JSON list of C-alpha atoms in Angstrom, two decimals:
[
{"chain": "A", "resi": 1, "resn": "MET", "atom": "CA", "xyz": [24.93, -5.61, 5.04]},
{"chain": "A", "resi": 2, "resn": "GLU", "atom": "CA", "xyz": [25.18, -9.08, 3.51]},
{"chain": "A", "resi": 3, "resn": "LYS", "atom": "CA", "xyz": [28.86, -9.33, 4.50]},
{"chain": "A", "resi": 4, "resn": "SER", "atom": "CA", "xyz": [27.98, -8.98, 8.19]},
{"chain": "A", "resi": 5, "resn": "ALA", "atom": "CA", "xyz": [25.32, -11.73, 8.06]},
{"chain": "A", "resi": 6, "resn": "PRO", "atom": "CA", "xyz": [26.47, -15.12, 9.36]},
{"chain": "A", "resi": 7, "resn": "THR", "atom": "CA", "xyz": [26.51, -18.18, 7.13]},
{"chain": "A", "resi": 8, "resn": "ARG", "atom": "CA", "xyz": [23.79, -20.81, 7.53]},
{"chain": "A", "resi": 9, "resn": "GLY", "atom": "CA", "xyz": [26.39, -23.14, 9.09]},
{"chain": "A", "resi": 10, "resn": "GLN", "atom": "CA", "xyz": [27.46, -20.50, 11.62]},
{"chain": "A", "resi": 11, "resn": "LEU", "atom": "CA", "xyz": [23.83, -19.95, 12.67]},
{"chain": "A", "resi": 12, "resn": "GLU", "atom": "CA", "xyz": [23.23, -23.70, 12.96]},
{"chain": "A", "resi": 13, "resn": "ARG", "atom": "CA", "xyz": [26.35, -24.20, 15.13]},
{"chain": "A", "resi": 14, "resn": "THR", "atom": "CA", "xyz": [25.45, -21.26, 17.37]},
{"chain": "A", "resi": 15, "resn": "LEU", "atom": "CA", "xyz": [21.91, -22.59, 17.78]},
{"chain": "A", "resi": 16, "resn": "SER", "atom": "CA", "xyz": [23.17, -26.09, 18.63]},
{"chain": "A", "resi": 17, "resn": "GLN", "atom": "CA", "xyz": [25.57, -24.79, 21.29]},
{"chain": "A", "resi": 18, "resn": "ARG", "atom": "CA", "xyz": [23.06, -22.41, 22.83]},
{"chain": "A", "resi": 19, "resn": "ILE", "atom": "CA", "xyz": [20.26, -25.03, 22.90]},
{"chain": "A", "resi": 20, "resn": "GLN", "atom": "CA", "xyz": [22.57, -27.57, 24.55]},
{"chain": "A", "resi": 21, "resn": "ALA", "atom": "CA", "xyz": [23.44, -24.97, 27.21]},
{"chain": "A", "resi": 22, "resn": "LEU", "atom": "CA", "xyz": [19.74, -24.11, 27.69]},
{"chain": "A", "resi": 23, "resn": "TYR", "atom": "CA", "xyz": [18.85, -27.74, 28.40]},
{"chain": "A", "resi": 24, "resn": "ARG", "atom": "CA", "xyz": [21.84, -28.12, 30.73]},
{"chain": "A", "resi": 25, "resn": "ASP", "atom": "CA", "xyz": [21.00, -24.93, 32.64]},
{"chain": "A", "resi": 26, "resn": "ARG", "atom": "CA", "xyz": [17.21, -25.33, 32.81]},
{"chain": "A", "resi": 27, "resn": "LEU", "atom": "CA", "xyz": [16.82, -29.13, 33.14]},
{"chain": "A", "resi": 28, "resn": "GLY", "atom": "CA", "xyz": [20.16, -30.09, 34.68]},
{"chain": "A", "resi": 29, "resn": "HIS", "atom": "CA", "xyz": [20.66, -32.54, 31.82]},
{"chain": "A", "resi": 30, "resn": "GLN", "atom": "CA", "xyz": [22.83, -31.97, 28.77]},
{"chain": "A", "resi": 31, "resn": "PRO", "atom": "CA", "xyz": [21.88, -33.82, 25.59]},
{"chain": "A", "resi": 32, "resn": "SER", "atom": "CA", "xyz": [24.88, -35.59, 24.07]},
{"chain": "A", "resi": 33, "resn": "GLN", "atom": "CA", "xyz": [24.29, -33.93, 20.70]},
{"chain": "A", "resi": 34, "resn": "VAL", "atom": "CA", "xyz": [22.11, -31.14, 19.37]},
{"chain": "A", "resi": 35, "resn": "THR", "atom": "CA", "xyz": [21.69, -30.86, 15.62]},
{"chain": "A", "resi": 36, "resn": "CYS", "atom": "CA", "xyz": [20.06, -27.82, 14.04]},
{"chain": "A", "resi": 37, "resn": "GLN", "atom": "CA", "xyz": [19.26, -27.37, 10.40]},
{"chain": "A", "resi": 38, "resn": "ILE", "atom": "CA", "xyz": [17.76, -24.25, 8.85]},
{"chain": "A", "resi": 39, "resn": "LEU", "atom": "CA", "xyz": [15.49, -24.96, 5.88]},
{"chain": "A", "resi": 40, "resn": "ASP", "atom": "CA", "xyz": [13.99, -21.80, 4.42]},
{"chain": "A", "resi": 41, "resn": "ALA", "atom": "CA", "xyz": [11.67, -20.47, 7.15]},
{"chain": "A", "resi": 42, "resn": "LYS", "atom": "CA", "xyz": [11.99, -23.55, 9.38]},
{"chain": "A", "resi": 43, "resn": "ILE", "atom": "CA", "xyz": [14.52, -24.81, 11.90]},
{"chain": "A", "resi": 44, "resn": "ILE", "atom": "CA", "xyz": [14.75, -28.53, 12.61]},
{"chain": "A", "resi": 45, "resn": "ILE", "atom": "CA", "xyz": [16.25, -29.37, 16.01]},
{"chain": "A", "resi": 46, "resn": "ILE", "atom": "CA", "xyz": [17.21, -32.93, 17.02]},
{"chain": "A", "resi": 47, "resn": "LEU", "atom": "CA", "xyz": [18.42, -33.67, 20.56]},
{"chain": "A", "resi": 48, "resn": "GLU", "atom": "CA", "xyz": [20.19, -36.98, 21.22]},
{"chain": "A", "resi": 49, "resn": "ASP", "atom": "CA", "xyz": [20.11, -38.49, 24.74]},
{"chain": "A", "resi": 50, "resn": "ALA", "atom": "CA", "xyz": [17.57, -35.88, 25.81]},
{"chain": "A", "resi": 51, "resn": "VAL", "atom": "CA", "xyz": [15.78, -38.08, 28.35]},
{"chain": "A", "resi": 52, "resn": "THR", "atom": "CA", "xyz": [16.51, -37.03, 31.92]},
{"chain": "A", "resi": 53, "resn": "GLN", "atom": "CA", "xyz": [17.36, -39.50, 34.66]},
{"chain": "A", "resi": 54, "resn": "PRO", "atom": "CA", "xyz": [13.95, -39.19, 36.40]},
{"chain": "A", "resi": 55, "resn": "GLU", "atom": "CA", "xyz": [12.19, -39.92, 33.08]},
{"chain": "A", "resi": 56, "resn": "GLN", "atom": "CA", "xyz": [14.40, -42.97, 32.56]},
{"chain": "A", "resi": 57, "resn": "VAL", "atom": "CA", "xyz": [13.59, -44.21, 36.07]},
{"chain": "A", "resi": 58, "resn": "LEU", "atom": "CA", "xyz": [9.87, -43.92, 35.27]},
{"chain": "A", "resi": 59, "resn": "VAL", "atom": "CA", "xyz": [10.29, -45.80, 31.97]},
{"chain": "A", "resi": 60, "resn": "ASN", "atom": "CA", "xyz": [12.35, -48.55, 33.62]},
{"chain": "A", "resi": 61, "resn": "SER", "atom": "CA", "xyz": [9.75, -49.01, 36.36]},
{"chain": "A", "resi": 62, "resn": "GLY", "atom": "CA", "xyz": [6.95, -49.52, 33.84]},
{"chain": "A", "resi": 63, "resn": "GLN", "atom": "CA", "xyz": [5.43, -46.06, 34.14]},
{"chain": "A", "resi": 64, "resn": "GLN", "atom": "CA", "xyz": [5.69, -45.16, 30.46]},
{"chain": "A", "resi": 65, "resn": "GLU", "atom": "CA", "xyz": [2.58, -42.95, 30.43]},
{"chain": "A", "resi": 66, "resn": "LEU", "atom": "CA", "xyz": [3.80, -40.90, 33.39]},
{"chain": "A", "resi": 67, "resn": "ALA", "atom": "CA", "xyz": [7.24, -40.55, 31.78]},
{"chain": "A", "resi": 68, "resn": "GLU", "atom": "CA", "xyz": [5.60, -39.35, 28.56]},
{"chain": "A", "resi": 69, "resn": "GLN", "atom": "CA", "xyz": [3.54, -36.81, 30.53]},
{"chain": "A", "resi": 70, "resn": "VAL", "atom": "CA", "xyz": [6.66, -35.57, 32.32]},
{"chain": "A", "resi": 71, "resn": "ARG", "atom": "CA", "xyz": [8.47, -35.17, 28.97]},
{"chain": "A", "resi": 72, "resn": "SER", "atom": "CA", "xyz": [5.47, -33.34, 27.50]},
{"chain": "A", "resi": 73, "resn": "ASP", "atom": "CA", "xyz": [5.34, -31.00, 30.51]},
{"chain": "A", "resi": 74, "resn": "LEU", "atom": "CA", "xyz": [9.11, -30.37, 30.34]},
{"chain": "A", "resi": 75, "resn": "ASN", "atom": "CA", "xyz": [8.87, -29.54, 26.63]},
{"chain": "A", "resi": 76, "resn": "ALA", "atom": "CA", "xyz": [5.99, -27.14, 27.32]},
{"chain": "A", "resi": 77, "resn": "ALA", "atom": "CA", "xyz": [7.90, -25.50, 30.19]},
{"chain": "A", "resi": 78, "resn": "ILE", "atom": "CA", "xyz": [11.08, -24.94, 28.16]},
{"chain": "A", "resi": 79, "resn": "GLN", "atom": "CA", "xyz": [9.39, -23.78, 24.94]},
{"chain": "A", "resi": 80, "resn": "PRO", "atom": "CA", "xyz": [9.19, -20.07, 25.89]},
{"chain": "A", "resi": 81, "resn": "GLN", "atom": "CA", "xyz": [12.96, -19.96, 26.56]},
{"chain": "A", "resi": 82, "resn": "LEU", "atom": "CA", "xyz": [13.67, -21.98, 23.40]},
{"chain": "A", "resi": 83, "resn": "LYS", "atom": "CA", "xyz": [11.52, -19.62, 21.34]},
{"chain": "A", "resi": 84, "resn": "GLU", "atom": "CA", "xyz": [13.31, -16.59, 22.79]},
{"chain": "A", "resi": 85, "resn": "LEU", "atom": "CA", "xyz": [16.73, -18.16, 22.12]},
{"chain": "A", "resi": 86, "resn": "LEU", "atom": "CA", "xyz": [15.84, -19.00, 18.50]},
{"chain": "A", "resi": 87, "resn": "GLU", "atom": "CA", "xyz": [14.52, -15.49, 17.83]},
{"chain": "A", "resi": 88, "resn": "GLU", "atom": "CA", "xyz": [17.62, -13.92, 19.38]},
{"chain": "A", "resi": 89, "resn": "VAL", "atom": "CA", "xyz": [20.06, -16.02, 17.33]},
{"chain": "A", "resi": 90, "resn": "VAL", "atom": "CA", "xyz": [18.34, -15.93, 13.93]},
{"chain": "A", "resi": 91, "resn": "GLY", "atom": "CA", "xyz": [16.74, -12.48, 14.26]},
{"chain": "A", "resi": 92, "resn": "VAL", "atom": "CA", "xyz": [13.36, -13.71, 13.02]},
{"chain": "A", "resi": 93, "resn": "ALA", "atom": "CA", "xyz": [10.08, -14.24, 14.90]},
{"chain": "A", "resi": 94, "resn": "VAL", "atom": "CA", "xyz": [9.10, -17.83, 15.69]},
{"chain": "A", "resi": 95, "resn": "ILE", "atom": "CA", "xyz": [5.41, -18.30, 14.92]},
{"chain": "A", "resi": 96, "resn": "ASP", "atom": "CA", "xyz": [5.08, -21.94, 15.98]},
{"chain": "A", "resi": 97, "resn": "LEU", "atom": "CA", "xyz": [7.05, -24.65, 17.80]},
{"chain": "A", "resi": 98, "resn": "LEU", "atom": "CA", "xyz": [6.20, -28.31, 17.26]},
{"chain": "A", "resi": 99, "resn": "SER", "atom": "CA", "xyz": [7.92, -30.84, 19.51]},
{"chain": "A", "resi": 100, "resn": "ASP", "atom": "CA", "xyz": [7.85, -34.55, 20.28]},
{"chain": "A", "resi": 101, "resn": "ALA", "atom": "CA", "xyz": [10.04, -37.07, 22.06]},
{"chain": "A", "resi": 102, "resn": "LYS", "atom": "CA", "xyz": [10.72, -40.80, 21.85]},
{"chain": "A", "resi": 103, "resn": "LEU", "atom": "CA", "xyz": [11.58, -42.04, 25.31]},
{"chain": "A", "resi": 104, "resn": "ASP", "atom": "CA", "xyz": [12.77, -45.43, 24.01]},
{"chain": "A", "resi": 105, "resn": "THR", "atom": "CA", "xyz": [15.45, -43.80, 21.80]},
{"chain": "A", "resi": 106, "resn": "GLY", "atom": "CA", "xyz": [16.06, -40.72, 23.96]},
{"chain": "A", "resi": 107, "resn": "ARG", "atom": "CA", "xyz": [15.52, -38.35, 21.04]},
{"chain": "A", "resi": 108, "resn": "THR", "atom": "CA", "xyz": [13.57, -35.13, 21.05]},
{"chain": "A", "resi": 109, "resn": "ALA", "atom": "CA", "xyz": [12.70, -33.29, 17.86]},
{"chain": "A", "resi": 110, "resn": "THR", "atom": "CA", "xyz": [11.43, -29.74, 17.49]},
{"chain": "A", "resi": 111, "resn": "ILE", "atom": "CA", "xyz": [10.44, -27.87, 14.38]},
{"chain": "A", "resi": 112, "resn": "ALA", "atom": "CA", "xyz": [10.36, -24.10, 14.63]},
{"chain": "A", "resi": 113, "resn": "ILE", "atom": "CA", "xyz": [8.25, -22.31, 12.03]},
{"chain": "A", "resi": 114, "resn": "LEU", "atom": "CA", "xyz": [9.65, -18.84, 11.39]},
{"chain": "A", "resi": 115, "resn": "ASP", "atom": "CA", "xyz": [7.91, -15.68, 10.24]},
{"chain": "A", "resi": 116, "resn": "ARG", "atom": "CA", "xyz": [10.34, -15.49, 7.33]},
{"chain": "A", "resi": 117, "resn": "GLN", "atom": "CA", "xyz": [13.65, -16.95, 6.20]},
{"chain": "A", "resi": 118, "resn": "PRO", "atom": "CA", "xyz": [16.62, -15.65, 8.25]},
{"chain": "A", "resi": 119, "resn": "GLU", "atom": "CA", "xyz": [19.25, -13.57, 6.46]},
{"chain": "A", "resi": 120, "resn": "VAL", "atom": "CA", "xyz": [22.38, -15.60, 5.86]},
{"chain": "A", "resi": 121, "resn": "ARG", "atom": "CA", "xyz": [25.55, -15.02, 3.91]},
{"chain": "A", "resi": 122, "resn": "ASP", "atom": "CA", "xyz": [26.25, -17.45, 1.09]},
{"chain": "A", "resi": 123, "resn": "SER", "atom": "CA", "xyz": [29.29, -19.41, 2.27]},
{"chain": "A", "resi": 124, "resn": "SER", "atom": "CA", "xyz": [30.06, -20.68, -1.24]},
{"chain": "A", "resi": 125, "resn": "ALA", "atom": "CA", "xyz": [30.46, -17.11, -2.55]},
{"chain": "A", "resi": 126, "resn": "SER", "atom": "CA", "xyz": [33.18, -16.31, -0.02]},
{"chain": "A", "resi": 127, "resn": "SER", "atom": "CA", "xyz": [35.02, -19.58, -0.67]},
{"chain": "A", "resi": 128, "resn": "LYS", "atom": "CA", "xyz": [34.97, -18.92, -4.44]},
{"chain": "A", "resi": 129, "resn": "ARG", "atom": "CA", "xyz": [36.59, -15.53, -3.89]},
{"chain": "A", "resi": 130, "resn": "GLN", "atom": "CA", "xyz": [39.35, -17.11, -1.81]},
{"chain": "A", "resi": 131, "resn": "LYS", "atom": "CA", "xyz": [40.35, -19.54, -4.58]}
]
């Protein structure tokens, strides 16, 4: 069974691609980069250039609080789909999602707390056998 499990890197790449597509499809805005890192029973997700054009318009017109509220509402609205995507890809239940955004830098960060560590294949073991 271990041979069929993906490596940590494969899971992280799949998550990054699928999350980027989710934001593009649901918000009509594609972050320039999505970085995912699996650490034990946690997934750290960083989105670069995640601020949508309407949010940027609000920030530029001095309505920072409204822009922050819009971002908070967007994060809350997309969290059920993000949770479902994470669970589908890693095969482990997500028990909590923590998210925040910095409108001035355009970054959004989410930490997913998992029920347990996902099963992954050790990529170093396969590379040692190939040598």
